[in-house]
Coordinates of C-alpha atoms and ligand atoms in Angstrom, one line a residue:
M1 CA 124.1 -163.9 -128.3
S2 CA 127.2 -165.8 -129.9
T3 CA 130.2 -164.2 -131.1
V4 CA 131.2 -167.1 -132.9
D5 CA 130.6 -167.1 -137.2
L6 CA 130.1 -170.5 -138.5
T7 CA 128.6 -169.7 -141.0
N8 CA 128.3 -172.9 -143.8
K9 CA 130.1 -174.2 -141.5
Q10 CA 129.4 -178.4 -141.2
I11 CA 130.1 -179.9 -137.6
V12 CA 129.8 -183.4 -136.6
L13 CA 128.7 -183.8 -132.8
A14 CA 130.1 -186.8 -132.1
I15 CA 128.4 -188.1 -128.2
S16 CA 129.7 -191.0 -126.4
A17 CA 127.9 -192.4 -123.8
G18 CA 129.0 -189.8 -120.4
I19 CA 126.7 -187.9 -117.9
A20 CA 127.5 -184.7 -119.3
A21 CA 126.0 -186.2 -123.0
Y22 CA 123.1 -184.4 -121.2
K23 CA 124.4 -181.1 -121.7
A24 CA 124.8 -182.0 -125.7
P25 CA 121.5 -180.3 -126.9
F26 CA 123.3 -176.8 -125.9
I27 CA 126.5 -177.4 -127.5
V28 CA 123.8 -179.1 -130.6
R29 CA 122.0 -175.8 -130.1
G30 CA 124.6 -172.7 -129.6
L31 CA 126.8 -174.0 -133.0
R32 CA 123.5 -173.8 -134.9
A33 CA 122.9 -170.7 -133.3
A34 CA 126.6 -170.0 -134.2
G35 CA 124.9 -170.6 -138.1
A36 CA 126.4 -174.4 -138.5
E37 CA 124.7 -176.9 -139.9
V38 CA 125.3 -180.0 -137.3
Q39 CA 124.9 -184.0 -137.7
V40 CA 124.6 -186.3 -134.7
V41 CA 126.4 -189.1 -134.3
L42 CA 125.6 -191.3 -130.6
S43 CA 127.9 -194.3 -129.7
A44 CA 126.3 -197.5 -128.9
N45 CA 125.3 -196.3 -125.6
A46 CA 125.0 -192.7 -125.4
H47 CA 121.6 -193.0 -125.5
H48 CA 121.4 -193.5 -121.9
F49 CA 122.3 -190.3 -121.5
V50 CA 120.5 -188.1 -123.9
T51 CA 118.0 -189.3 -126.1
P52 CA 117.8 -189.0 -130.2
T53 CA 114.1 -187.6 -130.4
S54 CA 116.1 -184.2 -128.6
L55 CA 119.0 -184.3 -130.4
Q56 CA 117.3 -184.8 -133.4
A57 CA 114.6 -182.1 -132.7
V58 CA 117.6 -179.6 -131.9
A59 CA 119.8 -180.6 -134.1
G60 CA 117.4 -180.4 -137.5
N61 CA 118.8 -183.5 -138.7
P62 CA 118.6 -187.1 -138.1
V63 CA 121.0 -188.7 -135.8
R64 CA 122.7 -191.6 -136.1
Q65 CA 124.2 -194.5 -134.1
D66 CA 124.2 -197.4 -135.9
P67 CA 127.1 -198.1 -138.2
W68 CA 124.3 -201.0 -140.4
D69 CA 121.1 -198.5 -140.6
S70 CA 121.0 -199.1 -143.7
A71 CA 117.9 -196.1 -144.0
A72 CA 120.4 -194.1 -142.6
E73 CA 123.5 -195.3 -145.2
A74 CA 121.6 -194.7 -147.9
A75 CA 121.2 -190.9 -147.1
M76 CA 123.8 -190.2 -146.4
G77 CA 126.8 -193.0 -145.6
H78 CA 129.1 -192.8 -142.8
I79 CA 132.5 -192.4 -144.9
E80 CA 130.6 -189.5 -147.0
L81 CA 129.4 -188.4 -143.2
A82 CA 133.3 -188.5 -142.8
R83 CA 134.2 -186.2 -146.2
W84 CA 131.3 -184.2 -145.0
A85 CA 132.4 -182.8 -141.4
D86 CA 134.3 -179.6 -142.1
L87 CA 134.7 -180.2 -137.7
V88 CA 134.0 -183.1 -135.7
L89 CA 133.5 -182.4 -132.2
V90 CA 133.6 -185.7 -129.6
A91 CA 131.6 -183.9 -126.5
P92 CA 132.2 -185.9 -124.1
A93 CA 134.4 -188.2 -124.7
T94 CA 134.4 -191.0 -122.3
A95 CA 137.8 -192.9 -121.1
N96 CA 136.6 -195.6 -123.2
T97 CA 136.3 -193.6 -126.7
M98 CA 139.5 -192.1 -126.3
A99 CA 141.2 -195.3 -125.3
K100 CA 139.6 -196.3 -128.4
L101 CA 140.3 -193.1 -131.1
A102 CA 143.9 -193.3 -129.3
H103 CA 144.8 -196.7 -130.5
G104 CA 142.9 -196.4 -133.6
Q105 CA 139.6 -198.9 -133.3
A106 CA 136.9 -198.5 -134.8
D107 CA 134.6 -200.7 -133.8
D108 CA 131.5 -198.1 -134.0
L109 CA 129.8 -195.8 -136.4
L110 CA 131.9 -192.9 -134.2
T111 CA 135.4 -194.7 -134.1
T112 CA 134.6 -195.4 -137.2
L113 CA 133.9 -191.9 -138.4
C114 CA 136.6 -190.6 -136.5
L115 CA 139.5 -192.4 -138.0
A116 CA 137.7 -191.5 -141.5
T117 CA 137.3 -188.0 -141.5
P118 CA 140.4 -185.7 -143.1
A119 CA 138.8 -182.9 -140.8
P120 CA 140.1 -181.4 -137.6
V121 CA 138.5 -183.9 -134.3
L122 CA 138.6 -182.3 -130.9
V123 CA 137.6 -184.1 -128.0
A124 CA 136.0 -182.9 -125.0
P125 CA 137.7 -185.0 -122.0
A126 CA 134.9 -185.9 -119.5
M127 CA 135.3 -188.7 -116.9
N128 CA 135.1 -189.3 -113.2
Q129 CA 138.5 -187.6 -111.7
Q130 CA 140.1 -190.8 -111.0
M131 CA 139.5 -192.4 -114.0
Y132 CA 140.6 -189.3 -115.5
R133 CA 144.2 -189.7 -113.5
H134 CA 144.8 -193.1 -114.7
P135 CA 148.0 -193.5 -116.1
A136 CA 146.3 -195.1 -118.7
T137 CA 144.1 -192.3 -119.3
Q138 CA 147.2 -189.6 -119.0
N139 CA 149.1 -192.5 -121.8
N140 CA 146.2 -191.8 -124.1
L141 CA 145.7 -187.9 -123.8
R142 CA 149.2 -187.9 -125.1
L143 CA 149.0 -190.2 -127.7
L144 CA 145.7 -188.3 -129.1
E145 CA 147.8 -185.2 -128.6
T146 CA 150.9 -187.0 -130.9
L147 CA 148.2 -188.2 -133.3
G148 CA 146.2 -184.7 -133.8
Y149 CA 143.5 -184.5 -132.2
E150 CA 142.9 -181.3 -130.7
L151 CA 141.4 -181.9 -126.6
I152 CA 139.2 -179.1 -124.9
G153 CA 139.2 -179.3 -121.2
P154 CA 138.5 -181.1 -118.9
D155 CA 137.5 -178.2 -116.3
S156 CA 137.9 -179.3 -112.9
G157 CA 135.4 -179.0 -110.1
E158 CA 132.4 -181.1 -108.2
Q159 CA 131.3 -184.0 -110.2
A160 CA 128.0 -185.7 -110.8
C161 CA 129.5 -188.9 -108.8
G162 CA 130.7 -186.5 -105.9
D163 CA 134.3 -186.3 -106.2
E164 CA 135.8 -183.3 -106.9
G165 CA 139.1 -182.5 -109.2
P166 CA 139.7 -182.8 -113.4
G167 CA 137.2 -184.5 -115.8
R168 CA 134.2 -182.2 -115.9
M169 CA 133.5 -181.3 -119.3
S170 CA 134.4 -178.0 -120.3
E171 CA 131.4 -175.5 -121.1
P172 CA 129.3 -175.7 -124.0
D173 CA 130.1 -172.2 -124.7
A174 CA 133.8 -172.9 -124.5
L175 CA 133.6 -175.6 -126.7
I176 CA 132.1 -174.1 -129.2
A177 CA 134.8 -170.9 -129.2
A178 CA 136.9 -173.9 -129.7
V179 CA 135.5 -174.7 -133.1
G180 CA 135.7 -171.7 -133.9
R181 CA 139.1 -170.9 -133.5
T182 CA 140.1 -174.4 -134.8
L183 CA 137.6 -172.6 -137.7
A184 CA 138.9 -169.5 -138.3
T185 CA 141.1 -169.0 -141.4
P186 CA 142.7 -166.3 -143.2
V187 CA 140.5 -164.1 -144.9
P188 CA 141.5 -164.3 -148.5
G189 CA 142.8 -160.5 -149.3
N190 CA 142.4 -159.5 -145.9
L191 CA 146.1 -158.6 -145.9
K192 CA 146.6 -157.6 -149.3
D193 CA 148.8 -154.7 -150.0
H194 CA 150.7 -155.4 -147.0
T195 CA 154.5 -156.5 -146.8
V196 CA 154.9 -159.3 -143.7
M197 CA 158.3 -160.1 -142.4
I198 CA 159.0 -162.6 -140.4
T199 CA 162.1 -163.9 -138.7
T200 CA 161.9 -167.7 -137.3
G201 CA 163.8 -169.9 -136.6
P202 CA 166.7 -169.9 -134.1
T203 CA 170.1 -168.2 -135.2
L204 CA 173.7 -170.0 -134.7
E205 CA 176.8 -168.2 -133.1
P206 CA 179.9 -169.9 -133.7
I207 CA 182.3 -170.7 -131.1
D208 CA 185.1 -172.0 -134.3
P209 CA 184.6 -174.3 -137.4
V210 CA 182.7 -177.2 -135.7
R211 CA 180.2 -175.8 -132.1
Y212 CA 178.2 -172.9 -131.9
I213 CA 176.0 -171.7 -129.7
S214 CA 172.3 -172.0 -130.3
N215 CA 168.9 -173.4 -129.2
H216 CA 165.9 -175.8 -130.0
S217 CA 163.8 -173.5 -132.3
S218 CA 162.6 -175.4 -135.6
G219 CA 161.2 -172.3 -137.4
L220 CA 158.0 -173.8 -137.7
Q221 CA 156.1 -171.8 -135.9
G222 CA 157.1 -168.9 -137.9
L223 CA 156.8 -170.8 -141.1
S224 CA 153.4 -171.8 -140.4
L225 CA 152.9 -167.4 -139.6
A226 CA 154.4 -166.6 -142.8
E227 CA 151.3 -169.4 -144.8
A228 CA 148.5 -167.7 -143.3
A229 CA 150.0 -164.1 -143.9
A230 CA 149.8 -165.6 -147.4
A231 CA 146.9 -167.0 -147.7
A232 CA 145.8 -163.5 -146.3
G233 CA 147.0 -162.1 -149.4
A234 CA 150.0 -160.7 -148.3
R235 CA 153.4 -160.4 -149.4
V236 CA 155.7 -162.2 -147.0
I237 CA 159.3 -162.1 -146.4
V238 CA 161.2 -164.7 -143.5
V239 CA 164.3 -164.0 -142.7
A240 CA 165.0 -167.5 -141.8
G241 CA 168.0 -169.0 -139.4
P242 CA 169.4 -172.7 -140.1
K243 CA 167.7 -175.8 -140.4
V244 CA 164.3 -174.1 -141.4
Q245 CA 162.5 -176.3 -143.4
A246 CA 161.3 -175.4 -146.8
S247 CA 157.2 -173.9 -147.4
S248 CA 155.4 -174.4 -150.3
A249 CA 153.6 -170.8 -149.9
P250 CA 154.4 -168.2 -151.8
I251 CA 157.2 -166.1 -149.7
E252 CA 160.6 -164.6 -150.6
R253 CA 163.5 -165.9 -148.2
I254 CA 166.5 -165.0 -146.3
D255 CA 168.0 -167.5 -144.8
V256 CA 171.3 -166.5 -142.5
T257 CA 172.5 -168.2 -140.4
T258 CA 174.3 -165.4 -137.4
A259 CA 172.2 -162.7 -135.2
L260 CA 173.7 -160.1 -136.5
E261 CA 173.6 -161.4 -140.2
M262 CA 169.4 -161.7 -139.4
E263 CA 169.6 -158.1 -138.0
Q264 CA 171.1 -156.5 -141.2
A265 CA 168.9 -158.4 -143.3
V266 CA 166.3 -157.2 -141.7
Q267 CA 167.3 -153.3 -141.5
S268 CA 168.3 -153.2 -145.2
R269 CA 164.1 -154.4 -146.2
L270 CA 162.7 -152.4 -143.5
P271 CA 161.6 -149.5 -145.5
E272 CA 159.0 -152.1 -147.8
V273 CA 157.4 -153.7 -144.5
D274 CA 154.1 -152.9 -143.1
I275 CA 153.7 -155.6 -140.4
F276 CA 156.8 -156.8 -138.4
I277 CA 156.5 -160.3 -136.8
G278 CA 159.3 -161.7 -134.9
V279 CA 159.4 -165.1 -133.9
A280 CA 163.1 -165.8 -134.0
A281 CA 164.5 -167.1 -131.4
V282 CA 167.7 -165.1 -131.5
A283 CA 170.8 -166.2 -129.9
D284 CA 170.9 -163.3 -127.0
Y285 CA 174.9 -163.8 -126.7
R286 CA 177.5 -164.5 -129.2
P287 CA 181.5 -165.8 -128.6
A288 CA 183.3 -162.3 -128.5
T289 CA 186.0 -164.7 -130.6
S290 CA 184.8 -167.2 -134.0
H291 CA 188.4 -169.1 -133.7
E292 CA 188.8 -169.8 -137.3
Q293 CA 191.2 -173.4 -136.3
K294 CA 188.7 -176.0 -134.1
L295 CA 189.5 -175.6 -130.5
K296 CA 191.8 -178.3 -129.0
R297 CA 191.3 -179.6 -125.8
S298 CA 194.2 -178.9 -123.2
G299 CA 194.1 -182.6 -122.4
E300 CA 194.4 -182.2 -118.7
P301 CA 190.9 -184.4 -117.2
G302 CA 188.8 -181.3 -115.5
A303 CA 190.5 -178.7 -116.6
E304 CA 187.9 -175.2 -116.8
M305 CA 188.2 -173.4 -120.4
T306 CA 186.0 -169.7 -121.0
V307 CA 184.3 -169.1 -123.5
S308 CA 183.4 -165.2 -123.7
L309 CA 180.4 -163.7 -124.7
V310 CA 179.4 -160.5 -126.1
E311 CA 175.2 -159.4 -126.0
N312 CA 173.4 -159.5 -129.7
P313 CA 171.4 -156.6 -130.9
D314 CA 168.2 -157.4 -129.5
I315 CA 166.6 -157.2 -133.5
I316 CA 163.4 -156.3 -132.7
A317 CA 163.4 -153.8 -130.0
G318 CA 165.7 -151.8 -133.1
V319 CA 162.5 -152.4 -136.0
A320 CA 160.4 -150.8 -132.8
R321 CA 162.3 -148.0 -132.5
H322 CA 163.3 -147.3 -135.8
A323 CA 163.3 -144.3 -138.1
Q324 CA 161.1 -146.6 -140.7
R325 CA 158.8 -148.4 -137.9
P326 CA 156.0 -150.5 -139.5
K327 CA 152.9 -149.8 -138.8
L328 CA 153.2 -153.1 -136.9
V329 CA 155.3 -154.5 -134.9
I330 CA 154.5 -158.1 -132.9
G331 CA 157.3 -160.2 -131.0
F332 CA 156.9 -163.8 -129.5
A333 CA 158.1 -164.1 -125.7
A334 CA 159.1 -167.4 -124.5
E335 CA 159.1 -167.4 -120.7
T336 CA 158.9 -170.2 -117.6
N337 CA 158.1 -168.3 -115.0
D338 CA 155.5 -165.7 -114.1
T339 CA 154.8 -165.6 -117.7
L340 CA 152.1 -163.2 -118.0
A341 CA 153.8 -160.6 -116.1
H342 CA 157.5 -160.9 -118.3
A343 CA 155.7 -160.4 -121.5
R344 CA 153.2 -157.5 -120.2
A345 CA 157.0 -155.7 -119.4
K346 CA 158.6 -157.2 -122.4
R347 CA 156.0 -155.5 -124.5
E348 CA 156.6 -151.9 -123.2
R349 CA 160.2 -152.7 -122.9
K350 CA 160.7 -153.6 -126.2
G351 CA 158.3 -151.2 -127.9
L352 CA 156.3 -153.6 -129.2
D353 CA 152.4 -153.2 -130.5
A354 CA 151.7 -156.7 -129.4
I355 CA 153.4 -160.3 -127.9
V356 CA 152.7 -163.5 -128.3
L357 CA 153.3 -165.8 -124.9
N358 CA 154.4 -169.3 -125.2
D359 CA 154.9 -171.1 -121.8
V360 CA 158.1 -172.9 -122.7
S361 CA 158.0 -174.1 -119.2
D362 CA 155.7 -176.8 -120.7
P363 CA 158.0 -179.2 -123.1
S364 CA 154.6 -180.2 -125.4
I365 CA 154.0 -176.7 -127.2
G366 CA 157.2 -174.3 -128.0
F367 CA 160.2 -175.1 -129.4
N368 CA 160.2 -178.1 -131.6
S369 CA 157.3 -179.5 -131.3
A370 CA 154.0 -179.8 -133.3
N371 CA 152.0 -177.9 -131.4
N372 CA 151.7 -174.1 -129.4
A373 CA 149.5 -172.4 -126.6
A374 CA 149.4 -168.6 -126.5
T375 CA 148.4 -165.5 -124.8
F376 CA 148.2 -162.4 -127.6
I377 CA 149.0 -159.3 -125.6
Y378 CA 148.2 -156.0 -126.9
D379 CA 147.1 -152.3 -125.8
G380 CA 143.5 -152.9 -124.6
G381 CA 143.2 -156.8 -124.6
E382 CA 144.6 -159.9 -124.0
V383 CA 143.2 -163.6 -126.2
T384 CA 144.1 -166.9 -124.7
F385 CA 144.5 -170.0 -127.4
P386 CA 144.2 -173.5 -125.9
K387 CA 146.8 -175.9 -127.1
Q388 CA 146.5 -176.7 -131.2
S389 CA 148.5 -177.0 -133.9
K390 CA 150.8 -173.8 -134.7
R391 CA 149.7 -173.7 -138.1
Q392 CA 145.7 -173.3 -136.5
L393 CA 147.2 -170.9 -134.1
A394 CA 148.9 -168.8 -137.0
D395 CA 145.3 -169.0 -138.5
S396 CA 143.7 -167.1 -135.8
L397 CA 146.4 -164.8 -134.9
I398 CA 146.5 -164.0 -138.7
S399 CA 142.8 -163.6 -138.9
Q400 CA 142.2 -161.0 -136.2
I401 CA 145.3 -158.4 -137.1
P402 CA 143.0 -157.0 -139.3
D403 CA 140.8 -156.0 -137.0
I404 CA 142.2 -155.4 -134.2
F405 CA 144.5 -153.5 -135.5
A406 CA 142.2 -151.8 -138.1
S407 CA 143.3 -148.3 -137.7
Q408 CA 146.8 -149.0 -137.7
L409 CA 146.4 -150.8 -140.8
A410 CA 144.2 -148.2 -142.7
D411 CA 147.0 -146.6 -144.6
T412 CA 149.2 -148.3 -147.1
N413 CA 152.6 -147.7 -147.0
P414 CA 153.3 -146.3 -150.2
E415 CA 157.1 -147.9 -150.6
T416 CA 154.8 -151.5 -150.2
V417 CA 155.5 -153.6 -153.2
T418 CA 152.8 -156.0 -154.8
Q419 CA 153.5 -158.6 -156.5
Ligands
LIG1 O1 160.5 -172.1 -133.7 P1 159.7 -173.5 -133.0 O2 160.1 -174.4 -133.1 O3 158.1 -173.4 -134.1 O4 159.3 -172.8 -131.3 C1 158.7 -171.9 -131.9 C2 159.4 -170.5 -130.8 C3 159.0 -170.9 -129.3 C4 160.9 -170.2 -131.0 C5 158.4 -169.5 -130.6 O5 156.6 -169.3 -130.8 C6 158.8 -168.2 -129.4 O6 157.9 -167.9 -129.1 N1 159.7 -167.2 -130.5 C7 160.3 -166.3 -129.4 C8 161.6 -166.6 -129.2 C9 162.3 -165.7 -128.1 O7 163.7 -166.0 -127.9 O8 161.4 -165.2 -127.2 P2 162.7 -164.2 -126.6 O9 161.7 -163.7 -125.0 O10 163.7 -163.9 -126.3 O11 162.5 -162.8 -126.9 C10 161.1 -162.1 -127.2 C11 161.4 -161.4 -128.6 O12 162.3 -160.3 -129.1 C12 161.6 -162.2 -129.5 O13 160.1 -161.4 -130.7 C13 162.6 -162.4 -130.9 O14 162.3 -162.8 -131.8 C14 162.9 -160.9 -130.1 N2 163.9 -161.1 -129.8 C15 165.2 -161.6 -129.1 C16 166.5 -161.6 -128.8 C17 167.3 -160.2 -129.3 N3 168.2 -160.1 -129.7 N4 166.9 -159.7 -131.4 C18 165.5 -160.2 -130.8 O15 164.5 -159.7 -131.7

């Protein structure tokens, strides 16, 4: 039985002409078993691999193939269908279909629909391993990601053509789970009566009036969490480092520059906080001296200069061992190697209830990018989230927190002030 809940969700399954299309009826059945209504769209040649008759039987809706089918258009025009969808899943997505999507071509119903829909589009590549590895396909995959398409898979292994390698479409269960994650939204009221404090962005540690130590954090991941928490009904306080963009969500924001200022802001409001989430990339060290005047060059080429650094306080570890510790303290871990082992150890060392691991050796996620992928590590479980937008990841995390930590969150903090 499916553990994914897609009750009242409207999904378009868009099938292009690859051998993996024979699995499409299982995807339709799984989506319907999870509660979704499903409309099926075939590319011009997909019927060579799976029959419209069997798809219509499992979907319980007529299958659409032709943008010029006046009977189908009279029932639901293709633009209407594009608007109807809560999500479009392109599975299998052939190299040809991905190339068209990457370049905005709309020469059949499937590609027109993807261009016309405001809904998220998930793409499940499926093709021969050599076609998958081709630089043209790889370029198209990167383009699709920058355009906001979410890629699911492919898996690697034995292929229908006898080859071995990457290009197998992800299994129907994995695709349905990805649909569930993408459509997971914070349940309004789920965090009602809770105050959530989130640190985000970099800190900036001045060397002199014009130079500083900092990092590439944009603050987007923390801000996305703040927006998701506000959508779940929480009262939200964001402590933001420099250059973090504005947000339209109803959140209280405290702007800081240095790690010491961030620590002070956090500690001063801690008694009000039920859930603390440390997303900020706090500079671990600051210059021992911040010079009032701009430092001058020595004028000697190759001359060395030393800046002494002192360690900054560990803000989140201080929150976790504070006398007025929030009920839940969640950290982030930016790791580049042995990521799981380091993140698990960091959670223990800092005394955190949970930690969200980012592998920041991948430049397409983490610092200063639109997307993120993560493993949520807590006592008794680990959940992996594939690459997705930072807001989608925030929605998934925030929608799971009340369930995972139900007993810890049960008592309402008497000092919590509701807005
Ligand atoms: O801001 P974005 O561009 O959206 O990028 C998001 C992100 C990559 C910055 C974010 O997802 C992330 O991984 N944040 C944690 C970055 C980090 O500094 O990780 P860390 O492994 O060094 O720190 C572990 C935890 O300790 C973090 O919760 C951090 O906030 C906290 N910490 C670290 C040092 C310190 N002196 N005080 C702290 O509180």
